[in-house]
Amino acid sequence: MEKLIQITSGRGPLECQWVVAKVLKVFLEETKNNNIDYEIIHRENGDENLTLKSVTILLKAKDLNEFLKTWLGSICWMGKSTFRKLHKRSNWFIGTFELEGLEKINFNEKDILFQTTRSQGSGGQNVNKVNTAVRATHIPTGQSVFVQDTRSQLENKKLSVTRLKEKVMEIHIQQLEKRMQETWNNHLQVQRGNPIRTFSGTDFKKNYQEKSFKKQRNVLKNELKNYKNDLN
């Protein structure tokens, strides 16, 4: 199972960008503890050092649903601004969302068409008489590269695979960035009510996770108490 997760400050101020960077650290620590593989696909740096406006992470595991239940939604950090000490606000909100509908480009060497030809330009007798240059084309995307760096056809072929993979992955990043622009509404949906998690302190070690059953239990207690009073 693979899922793309975006942690974003929305259009929040610098304090929210700082919270994103802090929350990312906690998020990655928990993925490791849960044996979840991750890859940071894209990050948008914040307006100051050690801050992030948003970060997109690719998660890989057999089952991610239970883990993400404790993360998806709005996240609150309770504390005084480290950038504006006189600011009265003490609750800062960011959001964690799942990016859906994006197909990941799978790069497989079996999908590459190799063509050999003579190298172009100067380079010695062997270069101009032997087919040492390689053109590699990734059939699914139509992307291609031409490599004539060495006099060895085998070495040029290896280089072509590496460069072609980088080029194809660029397409994936471009699609991701386009998808992120299309889902900018996520940044506007950072709600301040009912956060899935609440952090406090500059070290982010204090972590209170909202549990809906606690509210339900309190409601039941009050109802039971009222019921006993009615009986009396």
XYZ file of C-alpha atoms in Angstrom:
232
model
C 0.000 0.000 0.000
C 1.250 3.452 -0.913
C -0.157 6.814 0.122
C 0.877 10.409 -0.485
C 0.559 12.561 2.629
C 0.873 16.320 2.734
C 1.612 18.293 5.888
C 0.847 21.945 5.271
C 0.746 25.278 7.030
C -1.971 26.367 4.629
C -1.705 30.097 4.288
C -0.869 30.402 7.930
C 1.835 32.719 9.308
C 5.469 31.938 10.013
C 4.566 30.263 13.295
C 2.543 27.648 11.413
C 5.487 27.015 9.083
C 7.622 26.347 12.152
C 4.998 23.925 13.457
C 5.061 22.012 10.141
C 8.805 21.433 10.513
C 8.377 20.260 14.097
C 5.432 18.006 13.308
C 7.314 16.478 10.361
C 10.040 15.310 12.741
C 7.497 13.630 15.028
C 5.651 12.149 12.046
C 8.811 10.552 10.617
C 9.803 9.170 14.018
C 6.434 7.448 14.301
C 6.665 6.021 10.788
C 9.982 4.417 11.729
C 8.531 3.038 14.955
C 5.668 1.517 12.957
C 8.003 -0.007 10.337
C 6.638 2.251 7.600
C 8.910 3.170 4.713
C 8.815 6.791 3.654
C 10.238 9.086 1.007
C 10.033 12.865 1.040
C 8.825 13.692 -2.470
C 8.563 17.457 -2.257
C 9.081 20.208 0.257
C 8.442 23.927 0.154
C 10.728 25.812 2.482
C 9.298 28.410 4.790
C 10.121 32.075 5.086
C 12.779 31.471 7.763
C 15.407 28.804 8.382
C 14.107 25.543 9.867
C 10.549 26.230 8.741
C 8.406 24.569 6.076
C 5.314 25.756 4.268
C 4.460 22.196 3.218
C 5.981 18.769 2.723
C 4.717 15.760 0.767
C 5.687 12.252 1.866
C 5.221 8.918 0.123
C 4.419 6.175 2.651
C 4.796 2.455 1.944
C 3.490 -0.347 4.167
C 1.075 -3.288 4.141
C -1.544 -1.297 6.016
C -1.462 2.459 6.557
C -5.068 3.146 7.457
C -4.788 2.620 11.220
C -1.649 4.722 11.429
C -3.141 7.576 9.420
C -6.286 7.656 11.550
C -4.175 9.341 14.220
C -2.714 11.906 11.831
C -5.140 13.020 9.121
C -6.897 16.257 9.975
C -5.991 19.508 11.700
C -3.137 19.615 14.194
C -2.784 22.217 16.933
C 0.316 23.483 18.695
C -0.272 25.389 21.925
C 2.427 27.877 22.754
C 3.675 31.426 22.473
C 5.205 32.557 19.211
C 8.984 32.301 19.064
C 9.008 34.927 16.309
C 6.620 37.492 17.789
C 6.978 37.394 21.563
C 4.296 40.025 22.158
C 1.741 38.212 20.001
C -1.288 37.203 22.058
C -2.244 34.139 20.006
C -1.326 30.797 21.596
C -3.026 28.211 19.350
C -1.496 27.523 15.931
C -3.071 25.144 13.422
C -1.699 23.167 10.477
C -3.217 20.335 8.417
C -2.329 16.793 7.382
C -4.049 15.515 4.246
C -3.934 12.572 1.876
C -3.331 13.387 -1.783
C -5.469 11.084 -3.885
C -5.784 10.385 -7.597
C -2.112 10.692 -8.506
C -0.615 7.802 -10.452
C 2.999 7.092 -9.662
C 5.279 6.547 -12.627
C 6.923 3.139 -12.402
C 10.329 3.024 -14.057
C 11.274 -0.374 -15.452
C 14.283 -1.039 -17.658
C 12.167 -3.476 -19.664
C 10.268 -0.444 -20.968
C 13.407 1.109 -22.500
C 14.171 0.954 -26.210
C 17.912 1.155 -26.917
C 19.341 2.316 -30.243
C 23.047 2.485 -31.026
C 24.736 4.823 -33.455
C 28.076 6.380 -34.169
C 29.128 9.150 -31.831
C 29.081 12.660 -33.172
C 31.989 15.071 -33.238
C 35.685 14.525 -32.547
C 36.903 11.855 -30.229
C 39.306 9.561 -31.986
C 39.225 6.870 -34.609
C 37.168 4.371 -32.565
C 34.452 6.899 -31.780
C 33.621 7.659 -35.401
C 33.787 4.119 -36.798
C 32.008 2.061 -34.117
C 28.412 2.385 -32.877
C 29.281 3.422 -29.317
C 26.641 6.131 -28.776
C 23.320 5.092 -27.240
C 19.849 6.591 -27.503
C 17.502 5.296 -24.811
C 13.746 5.870 -25.006
C 11.248 5.236 -22.210
C 8.297 3.874 -24.183
C 5.472 4.660 -21.685
C 6.375 8.367 -21.476
C 8.231 8.895 -24.747
C 11.162 10.513 -22.960
C 14.624 9.850 -24.413
C 18.292 10.630 -23.834
C 21.350 10.471 -26.073
C 24.666 9.436 -24.501
C 28.094 9.431 -26.114
C 30.267 10.212 -23.105
C 32.619 7.232 -23.435
C 34.044 4.991 -26.168
C 32.326 2.004 -24.572
C 28.824 1.173 -25.754
C 28.182 -0.698 -22.491
C 29.205 2.270 -20.337
C 27.102 4.640 -22.435
C 24.144 2.301 -22.016
C 24.513 2.326 -18.238
C 24.711 6.100 -18.239
C 21.645 6.362 -20.467
C 19.577 4.295 -18.007
C 20.585 6.524 -15.101
C 19.871 9.759 -16.954
C 16.626 8.498 -18.423
C 15.377 7.464 -14.989
C 16.140 10.957 -13.661
C 14.282 12.503 -16.581
C 11.229 10.282 -16.131
C 11.164 10.971 -12.397
C 11.111 14.685 -13.207
C 7.767 14.082 -14.896
C 6.499 12.485 -11.718
C 7.608 15.491 -9.686
C 5.953 17.868 -12.164
C 2.711 15.904 -11.944
C 2.938 15.999 -8.189
C 3.477 19.747 -8.128
C 0.538 20.213 -10.488
C -1.568 18.021 -8.257
C -0.502 20.048 -5.242
C -1.599 23.241 -6.974
C -4.944 21.688 -7.817
C -5.397 20.634 -4.208
C -4.496 24.030 -2.812
C -7.938 23.937 -1.250
C -6.354 21.616 1.289
C -4.407 24.601 2.505
C -7.642 26.492 2.959
C -9.311 23.648 4.818
C -7.055 23.741 7.857
C -9.804 23.849 10.434
C -9.224 25.120 13.915
C -11.803 22.926 15.576
C -11.438 19.347 16.820
C -7.737 18.808 16.078
C -6.674 15.207 15.660
C -3.575 15.995 17.721
C -2.499 18.764 20.042
C 1.143 19.488 20.880
C 2.597 21.850 23.442
C 6.048 23.009 24.407
C 8.902 23.942 22.087
C 10.303 20.395 22.232
C 6.993 18.936 20.985
C 7.297 16.044 23.443
C 3.912 16.676 24.987
C 1.402 15.112 22.646
C -2.289 14.959 23.401
C -4.369 12.999 20.927
C -8.072 13.677 20.674
C -10.264 10.648 21.310
C -13.932 10.937 20.464
C -14.916 8.130 22.848
C -13.809 10.274 25.799
C -16.454 12.848 24.979
C -19.033 10.109 24.559
C -18.081 8.611 27.908
C -18.512 11.957 29.647
C -21.921 12.377 28.052
C -22.980 8.932 29.259
C -21.725 9.701 32.758
C -23.763 12.880 32.897
C -26.841 11.087 31.612
C -26.417 8.333 34.210
C -25.960 10.920 36.955
C -29.118 12.753 35.891
C -30.972 9.454 35.749
C -29.965 8.617 39.346
C -31.046 12.078 40.496
C -34.440 11.536 38.862
C -34.854 8.232 40.689
C -34.110 9.921 43.998
